Amino acid sequence: MQAIVLVGGEGTRLRPLTYGTPKPMVPIMNVPFLERTLVRIQDAGITHAILPAGYLPEAISSYFGDGSRLGMRLTYVIEETPLGTAGAIKNVEQYIDGPFFVFNGDVLTGLDLRGMMQFHAAKGGVGSLHLITVEDPSSFGAVVHDADGRISAFVEKPQGPPPSHDVNAGTYLLEPAVLAAIPGGRNVSIERETFPELIARGEKLYAYVTDDYWIDLGRPEHYLDAHRHLFEGAIPLELPLGRDLIAGPGSAQPPGTLVAPVFIGEGVTVEEGACVGPYVVLGNGCRIASGARVVDSLLWEDVYVGPDARIEWAIVASRAQIGAGAYVRPKSVIGHDVMILDGSQLPEGSRVVAEGVTTG
Ligand code: GDD
Ligand code: MG
């Protein structure tokens, strides 16, 4: 059995983070998000994953290589121009030899894949779609189905009154017959074209609705939320997470103050008089100078935070430098290599790409 993980999106809503890092490589507790998905796939006994990519693909392939470190085989298929969610699947048809999984590459969930396989076998449709129930379906694919699970409508990003609050959670188990329904050689959306067409033809698609933890990491605030949820144990990772945590792999207790929960990478320095936490992740090589305060934030690798700087509910990409006494206010996102000058005051929701910012 094969698993296709769609990793070709540009991650526009996560900019400027995704200017330097493709969305699947965005770290969750310091490990690329895609690794979590691949480990789940491998745990379900699937050892061949196909990765249709296109945006910064080398960042993915140079990290995962042939997949042997994870005990699996990885096949990268690069799209010259984006083929869309169904076009990307059609484009890797030659690797598929039976029923196959498809994953949106930006979803973090506790879904039990083996349970979904049993469901799919029992229903006998051409496809089973994992759904979750949400209050506001407007940014998802709304799926109408009956009590038996049979799907009668799929409406991507519904405008106006939603036809259903059960939405596409981005994991499908499909039969090869679905491949035949996708035209080759052009951009095709599985949500806007393929699913509606299969339904119109009377093909059987089934809804697998669960209440597992689920989050789409495509927006900065969701990405931050996901870490809070992980610290609180929403989905069991192989990491010793928890509200009391003030550590991480290979980290030593620094001289500065850590307020749990905090997860720190290797080679991190928190100077005496600095205070980090709660709900902070520091990537490898981060350095927090005396008097600095970091709360509710995600700092990627080798970030430097100068003396008396303050960072709250923000995301700072690798190698950025936050000057002495600067204030990074909530919902801000600082791009790779950005230098925030001493004393800069960043308003809430700043997106910083250029160097040398001093606002307000
Ligand atoms: N290879 C490839 N090529 N991958 C692509 C392409 C493409 O042209 N376009 C998008 N992808 C990948 C993205 O990288 C992402 O992993 C996945 O397909 C879904 O694309 P998004 O851009 O994240 O879509 P969305 O979040 O707006 O909506 C989708 O996900 C929702 C759940 O999170 C839809 O599937 C919705 O129906 C669904 O509810
Ligand atoms: Mg998405």
Coordinates of C-alpha atoms and ligand atoms in Angstrom, one line a residue:
M1 CA 0.0 0.0 0.0
Q2 CA 1.2 3.5 -0.8
A3 CA 0.6 6.9 0.9
I4 CA 0.7 10.1 -1.1
V5 CA 1.5 13.2 1.0
L6 CA 0.7 16.4 -0.8
V7 CA 3.6 18.8 -0.1
G8 CA 3.5 21.1 -3.1
G9 CA 1.7 24.1 -1.7
E10 CA 3.4 27.5 -1.3
G11 CA 2.2 28.0 2.2
T12 CA 1.2 31.6 1.4
R13 CA -0.7 32.1 4.7
L14 CA 2.4 31.2 6.6
R15 CA 4.6 33.9 5.0
P16 CA 7.2 35.1 5.7
L17 CA 8.0 31.7 7.4
T18 CA 7.5 29.9 4.1
Y19 CA 9.8 32.2 2.1
G20 CA 12.7 30.2 3.6
T21 CA 11.1 27.0 4.7
P22 CA 8.4 25.0 2.8
K23 CA 5.3 24.3 4.9
P24 CA 6.0 20.6 5.5
M25 CA 9.4 21.5 7.0
V26 CA 8.0 24.0 9.5
P27 CA 9.0 22.6 12.8
I28 CA 6.6 21.1 15.5
M29 CA 8.6 20.9 18.7
N30 CA 11.7 21.3 16.7
V31 CA 11.1 18.5 14.2
P32 CA 9.8 19.1 10.7
F33 CA 6.1 18.7 10.6
L34 CA 6.2 16.2 7.7
E35 CA 8.3 13.8 9.9
R36 CA 5.3 13.5 12.3
T37 CA 3.1 12.6 9.4
L38 CA 5.6 10.1 7.9
V39 CA 6.0 8.4 11.3
R40 CA 2.2 8.0 11.6
I41 CA 2.2 6.4 8.1
Q42 CA 5.0 4.1 9.0
D43 CA 3.3 3.1 12.3
A44 CA 0.3 2.0 10.3
G45 CA 2.5 -0.4 8.4
I46 CA 2.8 1.6 5.2
T47 CA 6.4 1.8 4.1
H48 CA 6.2 3.6 0.7
A49 CA 5.3 7.3 0.7
I50 CA 5.2 9.4 -2.4
L51 CA 5.7 13.1 -2.1
P52 CA 4.4 15.3 -4.9
A53 CA 6.4 18.5 -4.3
G54 CA 7.2 21.7 -6.2
Y55 CA 7.9 24.5 -3.8
L56 CA 11.4 24.4 -2.3
P57 CA 11.5 20.6 -2.8
E58 CA 15.3 20.4 -2.0
A59 CA 14.6 21.4 1.5
I60 CA 12.4 18.4 1.9
S61 CA 14.5 15.8 0.0
S62 CA 17.8 16.9 1.5
Y63 CA 16.4 16.3 5.0
F64 CA 14.5 13.1 4.5
G65 CA 16.7 11.5 1.8
D66 CA 15.5 8.1 0.7
G67 CA 13.5 7.7 3.9
S68 CA 15.7 4.8 5.3
R69 CA 16.2 6.7 8.6
L70 CA 12.4 6.4 9.2
G71 CA 12.3 2.8 7.9
M72 CA 10.5 3.7 4.8
R73 CA 10.9 4.4 1.1
L74 CA 10.3 7.9 -0.2
T75 CA 9.7 8.9 -3.8
Y76 CA 9.8 12.6 -4.6
V77 CA 8.0 13.8 -7.7
I78 CA 8.6 17.4 -8.6
E79 CA 5.9 19.4 -10.4
E80 CA 7.3 22.1 -12.8
T81 CA 4.1 24.0 -12.3
P82 CA 1.6 23.2 -9.6
L83 CA -0.9 20.5 -10.7
G84 CA -3.4 21.0 -7.9
T85 CA -4.5 18.5 -5.3
A86 CA -5.9 15.9 -7.8
G87 CA -3.4 16.7 -10.6
A88 CA -0.6 15.9 -8.2
I89 CA -2.2 12.5 -7.4
K90 CA -2.7 11.8 -11.1
N91 CA 0.9 12.7 -11.7
V92 CA 2.2 9.8 -9.5
E93 CA -0.3 7.2 -10.7
Q94 CA 2.5 4.9 -11.9
Y95 CA 3.6 4.2 -8.2
I96 CA 0.1 3.2 -7.1
D97 CA -0.8 -0.5 -7.1
G98 CA -4.0 -0.7 -5.0
P99 CA -6.0 1.3 -2.5
F100 CA -3.9 4.3 -1.3
F101 CA -3.9 7.0 1.3
V102 CA -3.7 10.7 0.5
F103 CA -2.7 13.3 3.1
N104 CA -2.9 17.0 3.0
G105 CA 0.7 17.8 4.1
D106 CA -0.3 20.5 6.6
V107 CA -2.6 18.7 8.9
L108 CA -1.8 17.6 12.4
T109 CA -4.1 14.9 13.8
G110 CA -4.4 11.9 16.1
L111 CA -6.5 10.0 13.5
D112 CA -6.0 6.2 13.7
L113 CA -5.1 5.1 10.1
R114 CA -5.8 1.4 10.8
G115 CA -9.3 2.3 12.0
M116 CA -9.8 4.2 8.7
M117 CA -8.6 1.2 6.7
Q118 CA -11.2 -1.1 8.5
F119 CA -13.9 1.5 7.8
H120 CA -13.0 1.7 4.1
A121 CA -12.9 -2.1 3.7
A122 CA -16.3 -2.4 5.4
K123 CA -18.0 0.3 3.3
G124 CA -16.6 -0.8 0.0
G125 CA -16.7 2.7 -1.6
V126 CA -14.3 4.1 -4.2
G127 CA -13.1 6.5 -1.4
S128 CA -13.4 7.2 2.3
L129 CA -12.8 10.8 3.5
H130 CA -11.8 11.7 7.1
L131 CA -14.1 14.4 8.4
I132 CA -14.3 16.4 11.5
T133 CA -17.1 18.6 12.8
V134 CA -16.4 22.4 13.1
E135 CA -18.4 25.5 13.9
D136 CA -17.3 27.5 10.9
P137 CA -16.8 25.4 7.7
S138 CA -16.1 28.4 5.5
S139 CA -12.4 27.7 5.1
F140 CA -12.8 24.0 4.6
G141 CA -14.5 21.5 2.3
A142 CA -18.1 21.0 3.6
V143 CA -19.3 17.4 3.2
V144 CA -23.0 16.4 3.2
H145 CA -23.6 12.7 4.0
D146 CA -26.3 10.4 5.4
A147 CA -26.4 8.4 8.6
D148 CA -24.6 5.5 6.8
G149 CA -21.8 7.8 5.8
R150 CA -22.7 8.0 2.1
I151 CA -21.6 11.4 0.7
S152 CA -24.0 13.3 -1.4
A153 CA -22.2 16.7 -1.8
F154 CA -18.8 18.2 -1.4
V155 CA -18.6 22.0 -1.3
E156 CA -15.2 23.5 -1.1
K157 CA -15.0 26.8 1.0
P158 CA -18.8 27.3 1.1
Q159 CA -20.0 30.9 0.8
G160 CA -23.1 31.7 2.7
P161 CA -25.1 29.2 4.8
P162 CA -22.9 26.0 5.0
P163 CA -24.5 22.8 3.7
S164 CA -22.8 20.8 6.5
H165 CA -20.6 21.3 9.6
D166 CA -18.7 18.1 8.8
V167 CA -15.6 19.1 6.9
N168 CA -12.9 17.5 4.9
A169 CA -10.0 16.9 7.4
G170 CA -7.5 16.1 4.6
T171 CA -7.0 12.4 4.8
Y172 CA -8.4 10.1 2.1
L173 CA -8.3 6.4 1.4
L174 CA -9.0 5.9 -2.3
E175 CA -9.3 3.1 -4.8
P176 CA -7.4 3.2 -8.0
A177 CA -10.7 3.8 -9.8
V178 CA -10.5 7.4 -8.6
L179 CA -7.3 7.9 -10.6
A180 CA -9.2 7.2 -13.8
A181 CA -11.6 10.0 -13.0
I182 CA -8.8 12.6 -12.9
P183 CA -7.8 14.1 -16.2
G184 CA -4.0 14.1 -16.8
G185 CA -1.6 16.9 -17.8
R186 CA -3.3 19.9 -16.2
N187 CA -4.1 21.5 -12.9
V188 CA -7.0 19.6 -11.2
S189 CA -8.5 20.2 -7.7
I190 CA -9.7 17.1 -5.9
E191 CA -12.0 19.3 -3.8
R192 CA -13.5 21.4 -6.6
E193 CA -13.6 18.9 -9.4
T194 CA -12.9 15.3 -8.7
F195 CA -15.0 14.7 -5.6
P196 CA -18.1 16.6 -7.0
E197 CA -17.7 14.7 -10.2
L198 CA -17.5 11.3 -8.6
I199 CA -20.6 12.2 -6.5
A200 CA -22.5 13.4 -9.6
R201 CA -21.7 10.0 -11.3
G202 CA -23.2 8.1 -8.4
E203 CA -19.9 6.7 -7.2
K204 CA -19.7 5.8 -3.6
L205 CA -17.7 8.0 -1.3
Y206 CA -18.0 7.6 2.5
A207 CA -17.6 9.9 5.4
Y208 CA -15.3 8.8 8.2
V209 CA -16.2 11.3 10.9
T210 CA -14.1 11.2 14.1
D211 CA -13.5 13.5 17.0
D212 CA -9.7 13.1 17.0
Y213 CA -7.5 16.1 17.6
W214 CA -7.1 17.9 14.3
I215 CA -5.6 21.2 13.2
D216 CA -4.6 22.7 9.9
L217 CA -1.2 24.4 10.4
G218 CA -1.6 26.7 7.5
R219 CA -2.0 29.9 9.5
P220 CA 0.4 31.4 12.1
E221 CA -2.2 31.5 14.9
H222 CA -3.1 27.9 14.3
Y223 CA 0.5 26.9 14.3
L224 CA 1.0 28.6 17.6
D225 CA -2.2 27.1 19.0
A226 CA -1.0 23.6 18.0
H227 CA 2.0 24.0 20.2
R228 CA -0.1 25.0 23.2
H229 CA -2.3 21.9 22.5
L230 CA 0.7 19.7 22.3
F231 CA 2.2 21.0 25.5
E232 CA -1.2 20.1 27.1
G233 CA -1.1 16.6 25.7
A234 CA -3.7 16.9 23.0
I235 CA -2.0 14.3 20.8
P236 CA 0.6 11.9 22.1
L237 CA 3.9 12.5 20.4
E238 CA 6.9 10.4 21.3
L239 CA 8.2 13.3 23.3
P240 CA 7.8 13.6 27.1
L241 CA 5.6 16.7 26.9
G242 CA 3.5 18.1 29.6
R243 CA 2.7 21.3 31.5
D244 CA 5.7 20.9 33.8
L245 CA 8.2 20.5 31.1
I246 CA 11.3 22.6 31.1
A247 CA 13.6 20.6 28.9
G248 CA 14.1 19.0 25.5
P249 CA 16.4 16.5 23.9
G250 CA 20.1 17.2 24.7
S251 CA 19.4 20.4 26.6
A252 CA 21.0 21.3 29.9
Q253 CA 19.4 23.5 32.5
P254 CA 20.5 27.0 31.6
P255 CA 21.4 29.7 34.1
G256 CA 18.3 31.8 33.2
T257 CA 14.8 31.3 34.4
L258 CA 12.5 28.8 32.6
V259 CA 8.8 28.9 33.4
A260 CA 7.1 25.6 32.4
P261 CA 6.1 24.5 29.9
V262 CA 9.2 25.2 27.8
F263 CA 10.8 22.9 25.1
I264 CA 14.4 23.6 24.2
G265 CA 16.7 22.3 21.5
E266 CA 20.4 21.6 21.6
G267 CA 23.0 24.2 22.3
V268 CA 20.6 26.8 23.7
T269 CA 21.7 29.6 26.0
V270 CA 19.4 31.4 28.3
E271 CA 21.5 33.8 30.2
E272 CA 21.1 34.6 33.9
G273 CA 18.4 37.3 34.3
A274 CA 16.6 36.2 31.1
C275 CA 13.1 34.6 31.5
V276 CA 11.6 32.1 29.0
G277 CA 8.1 30.6 29.2
P278 CA 5.5 29.5 29.6
Y279 CA 4.6 27.9 26.3
V280 CA 7.9 28.5 24.5
V281 CA 9.8 26.4 22.1
L282 CA 13.5 27.3 21.5
G283 CA 15.2 25.7 18.5
N284 CA 18.8 24.5 18.4
G285 CA 21.4 27.2 19.0
C286 CA 19.0 30.0 20.3
R287 CA 20.6 32.5 22.5
I288 CA 18.5 34.6 25.0
A289 CA 20.4 37.5 26.6
S290 CA 20.1 38.8 30.1
G291 CA 16.9 40.7 30.9
A292 CA 15.1 39.4 27.9
R293 CA 11.6 37.9 28.3
V294 CA 10.0 35.3 25.9
V295 CA 6.4 34.2 26.4
D296 CA 4.1 32.0 24.3
S297 CA 6.4 31.9 21.3
L298 CA 8.2 29.7 18.9
L299 CA 11.8 30.6 18.0
W300 CA 13.4 28.5 15.3
E301 CA 17.1 27.7 15.1
D302 CA 19.9 30.1 16.0
V303 CA 17.7 33.0 16.9
Y304 CA 19.4 35.7 19.0
V305 CA 17.3 37.7 21.5
G306 CA 19.2 40.8 22.8
P307 CA 19.3 42.1 26.3
D308 CA 15.9 43.3 27.7
A309 CA 14.0 42.4 24.5
R310 CA 10.5 41.1 24.8
I311 CA 8.7 38.6 22.6
E312 CA 5.1 37.6 23.2
W313 CA 2.9 35.2 21.2
A314 CA 5.1 35.4 18.2
I315 CA 7.0 33.2 15.7
V316 CA 10.6 34.0 14.9
A317 CA 12.3 32.1 12.0
S318 CA 15.8 30.9 12.0
R319 CA 18.8 33.2 12.4
A320 CA 16.7 36.2 13.1
Q321 CA 18.2 38.7 15.6
I322 CA 16.0 40.7 18.0
G323 CA 17.9 43.8 19.1
A324 CA 18.3 45.0 22.7
G325 CA 15.2 46.4 24.3
A326 CA 13.1 45.6 21.2
Y327 CA 9.4 44.6 21.7
V328 CA 7.8 42.0 19.4
R329 CA 4.1 42.2 20.2
P330 CA 1.5 39.3 19.8
K331 CA 0.7 37.7 16.5
S332 CA 3.9 38.9 14.9
V333 CA 5.9 36.7 12.5
I334 CA 9.6 37.4 11.9
G335 CA 11.2 35.9 8.8
H336 CA 14.5 34.2 8.4
D337 CA 17.7 36.2 8.9
V338 CA 15.7 39.4 9.8
M339 CA 17.5 41.8 12.1
I340 CA 15.2 43.8 14.4
L341 CA 17.1 46.9 15.5
D342 CA 17.7 47.8 19.1
G343 CA 14.7 49.4 20.7
S344 CA 12.3 48.6 17.8
Q345 CA 8.6 48.5 18.8
L346 CA 6.7 46.1 16.6
P347 CA 3.0 46.5 16.5
E348 CA 0.7 43.5 17.0
G349 CA 0.4 41.3 14.0
S350 CA 3.7 42.5 12.3
R351 CA 5.0 40.5 9.4
V352 CA 8.7 41.3 9.1
V353 CA 10.7 40.2 6.1
A354 CA 13.2 43.0 5.6
E355 CA 16.2 43.8 7.8
G356 CA 16.6 46.7 10.1
V357 CA 13.0 47.4 11.2
T358 CA 12.2 50.2 13.6
T359 CA 8.4 50.8 13.8
G360 CA 6.3 52.9 16.1
Ligands
GDD1 N1 1.9 18.7 -5.0 C1 1.0 19.6 -4.8 N2 0.7 20.4 -5.9 N3 0.5 19.9 -3.6 C2 -0.4 20.8 -3.4 C3 -0.8 21.7 -4.5 C4 -0.2 21.4 -5.8 O1 -0.5 22.1 -6.8 N4 -1.7 22.6 -4.1 C5 -1.9 22.3 -2.7 N5 -1.1 21.3 -2.4 C6 -1.0 20.7 -1.0 C7 -0.7 21.7 0.1 O2 0.7 21.7 0.3 C8 -1.4 21.1 1.3 O3 -0.6 20.2 1.9 C9 -2.6 20.4 0.7 O4 -2.3 20.2 -0.7 C10 -3.9 21.2 0.8 O5 -3.7 22.5 0.3 P1 -4.0 23.8 1.1 O6 -3.7 25.0 0.3 O7 -3.4 23.8 2.5 O8 -5.6 23.8 1.2 P2 -6.6 24.3 2.3 O9 -6.0 24.2 3.6 O10 -7.0 25.7 1.8 O11 -7.9 23.3 2.1 C11 -7.7 21.9 2.1 O12 -7.5 21.4 3.4 C12 -8.7 21.6 4.2 C13 -8.3 20.9 5.5 O13 -7.2 21.5 6.1 C14 -8.9 21.3 1.4 O14 -8.6 19.9 1.2 C15 -10.2 21.4 2.2 O15 -11.2 20.7 1.6 C16 -9.9 20.9 3.6 O16 -11.1 21.1 4.4
MG2 MG -4.2 23.7 4.4

